[in-house]
CSV table of N, CA, C and O and ligand atoms in Angstrom, one decimal:
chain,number,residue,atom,x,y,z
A,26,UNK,N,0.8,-1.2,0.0
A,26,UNK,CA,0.0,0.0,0.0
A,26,UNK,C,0.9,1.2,0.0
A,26,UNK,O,1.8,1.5,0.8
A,27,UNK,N,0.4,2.1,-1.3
A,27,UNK,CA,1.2,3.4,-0.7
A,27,UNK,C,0.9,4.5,0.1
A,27,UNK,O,-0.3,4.6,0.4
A,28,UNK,N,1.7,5.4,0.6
A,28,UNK,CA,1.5,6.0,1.7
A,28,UNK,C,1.6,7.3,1.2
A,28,UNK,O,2.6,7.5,0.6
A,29,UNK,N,0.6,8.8,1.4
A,29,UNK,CA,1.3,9.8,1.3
A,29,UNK,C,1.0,10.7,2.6
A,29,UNK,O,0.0,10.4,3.3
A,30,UNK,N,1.9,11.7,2.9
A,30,UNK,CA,2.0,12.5,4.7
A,30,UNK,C,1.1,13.4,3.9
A,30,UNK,O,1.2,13.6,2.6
A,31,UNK,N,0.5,13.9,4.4
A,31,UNK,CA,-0.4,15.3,4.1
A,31,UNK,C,0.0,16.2,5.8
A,31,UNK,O,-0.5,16.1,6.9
A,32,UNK,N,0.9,16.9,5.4
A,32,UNK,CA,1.5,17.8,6.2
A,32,UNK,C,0.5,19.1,5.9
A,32,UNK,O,-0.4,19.3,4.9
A,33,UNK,N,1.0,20.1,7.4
A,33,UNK,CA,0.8,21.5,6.5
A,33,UNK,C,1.0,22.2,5.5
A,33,UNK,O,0.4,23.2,5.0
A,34,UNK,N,1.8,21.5,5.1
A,34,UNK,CA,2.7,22.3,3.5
A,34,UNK,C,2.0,21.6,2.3
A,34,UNK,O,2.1,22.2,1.2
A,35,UNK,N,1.3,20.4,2.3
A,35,UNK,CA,0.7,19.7,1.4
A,35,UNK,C,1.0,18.6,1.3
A,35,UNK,O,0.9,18.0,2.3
A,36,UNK,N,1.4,17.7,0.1
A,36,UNK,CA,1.8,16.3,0.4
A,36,UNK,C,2.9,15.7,-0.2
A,36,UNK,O,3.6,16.3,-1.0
A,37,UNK,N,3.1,14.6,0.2
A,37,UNK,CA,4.1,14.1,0.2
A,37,UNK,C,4.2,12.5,0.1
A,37,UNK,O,3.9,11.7,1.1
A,38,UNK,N,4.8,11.9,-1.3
A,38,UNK,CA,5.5,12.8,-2.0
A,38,UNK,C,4.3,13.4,-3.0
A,38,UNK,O,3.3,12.8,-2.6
A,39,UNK,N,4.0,14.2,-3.8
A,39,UNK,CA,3.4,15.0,-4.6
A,39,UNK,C,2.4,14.0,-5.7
A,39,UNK,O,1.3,14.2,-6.1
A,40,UNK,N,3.3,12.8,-6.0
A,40,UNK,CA,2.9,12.5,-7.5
A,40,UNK,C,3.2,10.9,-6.8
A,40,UNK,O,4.2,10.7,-6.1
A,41,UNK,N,2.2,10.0,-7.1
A,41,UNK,CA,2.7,8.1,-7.0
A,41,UNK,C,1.9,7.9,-8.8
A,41,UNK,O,1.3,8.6,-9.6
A,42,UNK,N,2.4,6.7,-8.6
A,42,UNK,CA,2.5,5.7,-9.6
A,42,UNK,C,1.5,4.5,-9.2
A,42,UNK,O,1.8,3.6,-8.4
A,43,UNK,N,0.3,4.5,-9.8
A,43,UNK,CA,-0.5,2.9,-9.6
A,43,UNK,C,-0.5,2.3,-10.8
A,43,UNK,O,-0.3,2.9,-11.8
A,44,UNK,N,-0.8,1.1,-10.8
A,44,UNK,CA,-0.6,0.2,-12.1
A,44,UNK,C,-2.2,0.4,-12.2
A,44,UNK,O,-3.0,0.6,-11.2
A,45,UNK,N,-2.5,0.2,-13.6
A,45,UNK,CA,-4.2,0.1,-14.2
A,45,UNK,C,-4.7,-0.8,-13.9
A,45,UNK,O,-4.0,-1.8,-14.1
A,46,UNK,N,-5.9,-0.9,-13.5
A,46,UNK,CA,-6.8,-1.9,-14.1
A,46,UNK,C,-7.1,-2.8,-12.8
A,46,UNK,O,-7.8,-3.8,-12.7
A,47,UNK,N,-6.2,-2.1,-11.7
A,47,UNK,CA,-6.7,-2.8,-10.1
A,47,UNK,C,-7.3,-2.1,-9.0
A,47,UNK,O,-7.1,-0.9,-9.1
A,48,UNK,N,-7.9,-2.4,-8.2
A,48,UNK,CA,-8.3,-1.4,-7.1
A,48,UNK,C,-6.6,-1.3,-6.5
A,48,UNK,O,-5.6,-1.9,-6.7
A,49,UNK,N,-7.1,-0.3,-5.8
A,49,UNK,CA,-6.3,-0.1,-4.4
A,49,UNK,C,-6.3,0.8,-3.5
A,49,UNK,O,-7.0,1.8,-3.6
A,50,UNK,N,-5.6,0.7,-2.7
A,50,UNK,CA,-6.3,1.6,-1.4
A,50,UNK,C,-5.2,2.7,-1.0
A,50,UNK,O,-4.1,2.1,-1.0
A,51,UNK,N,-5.1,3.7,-0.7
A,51,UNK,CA,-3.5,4.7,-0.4
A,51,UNK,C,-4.2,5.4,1.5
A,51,UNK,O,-5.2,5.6,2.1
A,52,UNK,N,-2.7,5.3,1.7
A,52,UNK,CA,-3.4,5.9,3.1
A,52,UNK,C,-2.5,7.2,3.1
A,52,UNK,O,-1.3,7.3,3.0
A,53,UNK,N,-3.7,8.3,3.3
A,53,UNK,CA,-3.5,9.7,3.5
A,53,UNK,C,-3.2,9.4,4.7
A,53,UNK,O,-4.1,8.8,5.3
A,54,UNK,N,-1.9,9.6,5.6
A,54,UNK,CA,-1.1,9.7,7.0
A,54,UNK,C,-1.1,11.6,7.0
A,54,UNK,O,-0.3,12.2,6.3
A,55,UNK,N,-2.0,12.1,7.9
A,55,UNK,CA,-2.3,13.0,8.5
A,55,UNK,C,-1.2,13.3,9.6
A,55,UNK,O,-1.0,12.6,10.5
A,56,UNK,N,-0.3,14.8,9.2
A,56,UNK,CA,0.1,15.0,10.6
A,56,UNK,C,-1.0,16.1,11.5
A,56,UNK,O,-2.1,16.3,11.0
A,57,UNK,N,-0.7,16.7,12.5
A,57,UNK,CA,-1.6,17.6,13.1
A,57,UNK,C,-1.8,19.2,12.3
A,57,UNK,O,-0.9,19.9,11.8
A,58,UNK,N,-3.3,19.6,12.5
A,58,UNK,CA,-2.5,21.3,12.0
A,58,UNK,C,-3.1,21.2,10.5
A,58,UNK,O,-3.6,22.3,10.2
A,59,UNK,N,-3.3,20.2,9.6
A,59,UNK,CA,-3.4,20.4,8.4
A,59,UNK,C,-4.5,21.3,7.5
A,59,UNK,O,-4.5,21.5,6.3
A,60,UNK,N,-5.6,21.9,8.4
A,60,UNK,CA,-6.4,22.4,8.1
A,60,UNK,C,-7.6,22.0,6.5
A,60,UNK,O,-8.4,21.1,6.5
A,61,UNK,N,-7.4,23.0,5.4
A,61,UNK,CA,-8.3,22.6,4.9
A,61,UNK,C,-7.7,20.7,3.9
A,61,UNK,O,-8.4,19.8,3.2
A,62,UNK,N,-6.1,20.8,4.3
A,62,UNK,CA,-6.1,19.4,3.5
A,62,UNK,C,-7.3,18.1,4.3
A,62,UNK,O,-7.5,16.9,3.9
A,63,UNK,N,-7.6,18.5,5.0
A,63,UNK,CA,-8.2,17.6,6.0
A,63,UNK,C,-9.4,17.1,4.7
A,63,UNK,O,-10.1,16.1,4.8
A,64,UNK,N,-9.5,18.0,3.6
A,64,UNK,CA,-10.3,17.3,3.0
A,64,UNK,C,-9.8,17.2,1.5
A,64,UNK,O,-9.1,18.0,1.0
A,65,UNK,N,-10.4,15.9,0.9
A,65,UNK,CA,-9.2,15.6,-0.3
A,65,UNK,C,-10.5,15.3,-1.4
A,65,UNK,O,-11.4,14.4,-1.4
A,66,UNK,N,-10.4,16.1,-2.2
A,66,UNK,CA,-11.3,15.8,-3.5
A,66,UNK,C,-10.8,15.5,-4.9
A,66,UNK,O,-9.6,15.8,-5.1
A,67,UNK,N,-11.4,15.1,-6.1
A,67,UNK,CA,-11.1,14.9,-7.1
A,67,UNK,C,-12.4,14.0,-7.5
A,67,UNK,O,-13.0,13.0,-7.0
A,68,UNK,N,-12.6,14.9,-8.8
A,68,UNK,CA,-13.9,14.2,-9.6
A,68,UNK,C,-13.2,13.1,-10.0
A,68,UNK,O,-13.3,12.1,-9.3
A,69,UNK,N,-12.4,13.2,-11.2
A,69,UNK,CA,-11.6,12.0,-11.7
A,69,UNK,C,-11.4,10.6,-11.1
A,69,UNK,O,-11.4,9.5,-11.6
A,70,UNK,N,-11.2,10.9,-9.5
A,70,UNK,CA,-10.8,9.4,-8.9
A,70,UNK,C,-12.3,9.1,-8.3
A,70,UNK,O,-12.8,8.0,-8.3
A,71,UNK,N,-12.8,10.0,-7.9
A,71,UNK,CA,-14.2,9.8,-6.9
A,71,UNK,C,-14.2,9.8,-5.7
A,71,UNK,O,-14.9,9.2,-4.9
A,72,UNK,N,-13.2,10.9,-5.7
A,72,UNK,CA,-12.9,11.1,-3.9
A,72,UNK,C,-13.6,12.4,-3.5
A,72,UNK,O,-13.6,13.4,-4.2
A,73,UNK,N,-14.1,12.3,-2.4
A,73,UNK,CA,-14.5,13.4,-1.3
A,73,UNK,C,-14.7,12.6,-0.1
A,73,UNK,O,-15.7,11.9,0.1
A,74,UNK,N,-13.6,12.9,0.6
A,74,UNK,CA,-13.3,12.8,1.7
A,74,UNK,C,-13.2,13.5,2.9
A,74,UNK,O,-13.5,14.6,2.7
A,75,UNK,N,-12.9,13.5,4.0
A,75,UNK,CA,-12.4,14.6,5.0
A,75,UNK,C,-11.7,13.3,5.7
A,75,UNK,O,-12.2,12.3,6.0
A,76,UNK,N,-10.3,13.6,5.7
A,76,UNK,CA,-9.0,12.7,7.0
A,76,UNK,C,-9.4,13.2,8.5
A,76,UNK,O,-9.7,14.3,9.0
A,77,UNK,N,-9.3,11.9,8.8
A,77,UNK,CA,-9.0,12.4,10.6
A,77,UNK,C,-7.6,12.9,10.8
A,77,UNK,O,-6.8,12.3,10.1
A,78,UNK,N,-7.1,13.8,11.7
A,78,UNK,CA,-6.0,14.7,11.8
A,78,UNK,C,-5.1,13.4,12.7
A,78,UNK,O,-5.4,12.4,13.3
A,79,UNK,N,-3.7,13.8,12.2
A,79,UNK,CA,-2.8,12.8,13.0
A,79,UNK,C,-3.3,11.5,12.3
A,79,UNK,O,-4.4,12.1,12.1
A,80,UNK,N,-3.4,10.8,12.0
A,80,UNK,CA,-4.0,9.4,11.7
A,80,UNK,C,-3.9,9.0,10.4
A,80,UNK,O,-3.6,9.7,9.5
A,81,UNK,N,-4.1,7.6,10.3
A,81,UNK,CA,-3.5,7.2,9.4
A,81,UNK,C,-5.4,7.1,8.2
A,81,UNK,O,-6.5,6.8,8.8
A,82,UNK,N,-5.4,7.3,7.1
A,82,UNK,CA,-7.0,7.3,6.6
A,82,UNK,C,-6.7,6.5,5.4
A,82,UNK,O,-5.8,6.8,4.6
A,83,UNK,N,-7.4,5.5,5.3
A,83,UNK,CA,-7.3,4.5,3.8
A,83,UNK,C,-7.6,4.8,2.8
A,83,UNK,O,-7.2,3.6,2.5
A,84,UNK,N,-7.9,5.3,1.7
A,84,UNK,CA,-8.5,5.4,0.8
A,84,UNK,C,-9.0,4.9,0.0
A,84,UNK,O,-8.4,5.2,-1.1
A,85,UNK,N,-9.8,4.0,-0.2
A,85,UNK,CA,-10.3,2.6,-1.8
A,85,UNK,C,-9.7,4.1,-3.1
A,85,UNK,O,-9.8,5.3,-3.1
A,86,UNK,N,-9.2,3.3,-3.9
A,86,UNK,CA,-9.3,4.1,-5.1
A,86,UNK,C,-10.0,3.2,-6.5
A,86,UNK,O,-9.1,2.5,-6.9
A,87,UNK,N,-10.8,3.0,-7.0
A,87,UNK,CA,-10.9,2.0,-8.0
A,87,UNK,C,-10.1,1.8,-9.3
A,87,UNK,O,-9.4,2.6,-9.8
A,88,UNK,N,-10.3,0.9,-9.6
A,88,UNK,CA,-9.6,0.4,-11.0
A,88,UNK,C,-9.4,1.9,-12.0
A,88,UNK,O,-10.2,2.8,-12.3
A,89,UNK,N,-8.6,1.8,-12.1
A,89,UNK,CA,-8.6,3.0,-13.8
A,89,UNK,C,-7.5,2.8,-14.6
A,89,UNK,O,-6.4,2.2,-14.5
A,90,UNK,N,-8.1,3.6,-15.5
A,90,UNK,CA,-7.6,3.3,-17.0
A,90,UNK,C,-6.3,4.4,-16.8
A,90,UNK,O,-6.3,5.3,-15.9
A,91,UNK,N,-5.4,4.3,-17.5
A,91,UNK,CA,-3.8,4.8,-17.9
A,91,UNK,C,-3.9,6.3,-17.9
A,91,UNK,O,-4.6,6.9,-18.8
A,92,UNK,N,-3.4,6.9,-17.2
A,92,UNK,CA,-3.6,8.7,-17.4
A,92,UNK,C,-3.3,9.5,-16.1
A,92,UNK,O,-3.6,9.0,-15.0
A,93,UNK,N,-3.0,10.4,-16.2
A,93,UNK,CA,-2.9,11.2,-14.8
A,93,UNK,C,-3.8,11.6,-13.9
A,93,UNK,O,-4.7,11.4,-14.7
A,94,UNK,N,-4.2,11.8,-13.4
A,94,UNK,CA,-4.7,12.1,-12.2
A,94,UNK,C,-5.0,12.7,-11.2
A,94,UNK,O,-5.0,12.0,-10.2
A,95,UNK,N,-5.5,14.2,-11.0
A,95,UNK,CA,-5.2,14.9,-9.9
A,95,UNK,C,-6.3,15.0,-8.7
A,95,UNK,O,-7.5,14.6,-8.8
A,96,UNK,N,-5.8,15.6,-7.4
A,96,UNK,CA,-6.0,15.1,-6.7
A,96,UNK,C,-6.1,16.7,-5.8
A,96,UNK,O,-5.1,17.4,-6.1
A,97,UNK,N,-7.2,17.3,-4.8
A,97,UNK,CA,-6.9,18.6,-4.2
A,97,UNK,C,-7.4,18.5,-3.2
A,97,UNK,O,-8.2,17.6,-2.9
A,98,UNK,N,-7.0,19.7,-2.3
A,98,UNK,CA,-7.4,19.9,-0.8
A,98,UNK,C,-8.8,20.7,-0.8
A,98,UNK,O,-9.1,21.2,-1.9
A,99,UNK,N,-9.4,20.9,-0.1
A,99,UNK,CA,-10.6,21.8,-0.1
A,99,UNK,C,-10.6,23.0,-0.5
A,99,UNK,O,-11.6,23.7,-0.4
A,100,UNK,N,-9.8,23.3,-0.7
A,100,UNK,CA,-9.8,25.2,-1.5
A,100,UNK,C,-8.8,25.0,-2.7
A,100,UNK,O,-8.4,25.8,-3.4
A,101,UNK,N,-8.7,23.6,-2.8
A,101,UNK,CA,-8.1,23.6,-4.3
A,101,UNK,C,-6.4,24.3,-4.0
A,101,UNK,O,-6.0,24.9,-5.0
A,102,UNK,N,-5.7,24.3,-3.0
A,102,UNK,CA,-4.7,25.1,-3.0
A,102,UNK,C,-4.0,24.0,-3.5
A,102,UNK,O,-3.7,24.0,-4.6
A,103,UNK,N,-3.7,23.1,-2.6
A,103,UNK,CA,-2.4,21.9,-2.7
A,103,UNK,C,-2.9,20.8,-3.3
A,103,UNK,O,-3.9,20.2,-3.0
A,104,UNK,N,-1.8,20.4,-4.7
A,104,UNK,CA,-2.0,19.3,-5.2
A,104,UNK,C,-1.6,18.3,-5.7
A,104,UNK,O,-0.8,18.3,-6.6
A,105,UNK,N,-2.2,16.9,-5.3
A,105,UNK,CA,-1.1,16.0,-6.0
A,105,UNK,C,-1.8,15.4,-7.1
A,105,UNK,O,-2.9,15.6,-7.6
A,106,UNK,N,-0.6,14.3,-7.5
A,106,UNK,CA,-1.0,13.1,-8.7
A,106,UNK,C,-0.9,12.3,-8.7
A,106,UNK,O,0.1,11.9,-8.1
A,107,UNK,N,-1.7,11.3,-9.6
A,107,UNK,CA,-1.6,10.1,-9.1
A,107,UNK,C,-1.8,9.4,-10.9
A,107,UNK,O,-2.8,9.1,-11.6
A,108,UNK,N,-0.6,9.2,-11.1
A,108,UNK,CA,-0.3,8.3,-12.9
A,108,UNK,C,-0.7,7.0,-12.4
A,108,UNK,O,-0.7,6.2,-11.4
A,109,UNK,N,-1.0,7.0,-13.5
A,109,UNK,CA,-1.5,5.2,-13.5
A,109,UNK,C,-0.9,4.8,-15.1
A,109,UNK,O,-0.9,5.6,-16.1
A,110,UNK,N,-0.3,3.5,-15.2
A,110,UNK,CA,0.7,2.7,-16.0
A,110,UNK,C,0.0,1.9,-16.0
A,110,UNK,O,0.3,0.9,-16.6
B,3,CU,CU1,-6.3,24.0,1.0
């Protein structure tokens, strides 16, 4: 499973790599303080979420097709990616 820190500064690392065509699950690892990352959207993957602070949060992501991916905090400031191969 991969892991990304969602710090105050945004996340980390920025950009992973999932292979196509499988589910899988990524855990947003929350430190304290993160404010609006606490929530993580993206039409493309089918996320809207809100993380619990400090804590580790699972994410299901479903199967998809070959292409990039982005990924934002609730005001759209900080953002990552997520390629799929
Ligand atoms: Cu934000």
């Amino acid at each position: 499973m991969q892991e990304i820190v969602v710090s105050p500064t945004g996340y980390s690392p920025k950009e992973i790599v999932l292979e196509s065509g499988k589910q899988s699950t990524i855990n947003f690892r929350t430190e304290e303080g993160t404010g609006c990352l606490t929530t993580v959207l993206s039409d493309k993957l089918g996320i809207n979420s809100v993380l619990k602070e400090g804590s580790n949060n699972y994410l299901n992501i479903k199967a998809l097709e070959p292409g990039t991916y982005e990924y934002a905090c609730g005001m759209n400031m900080y953002k990552g990616t997520i390629t799929v191969k």
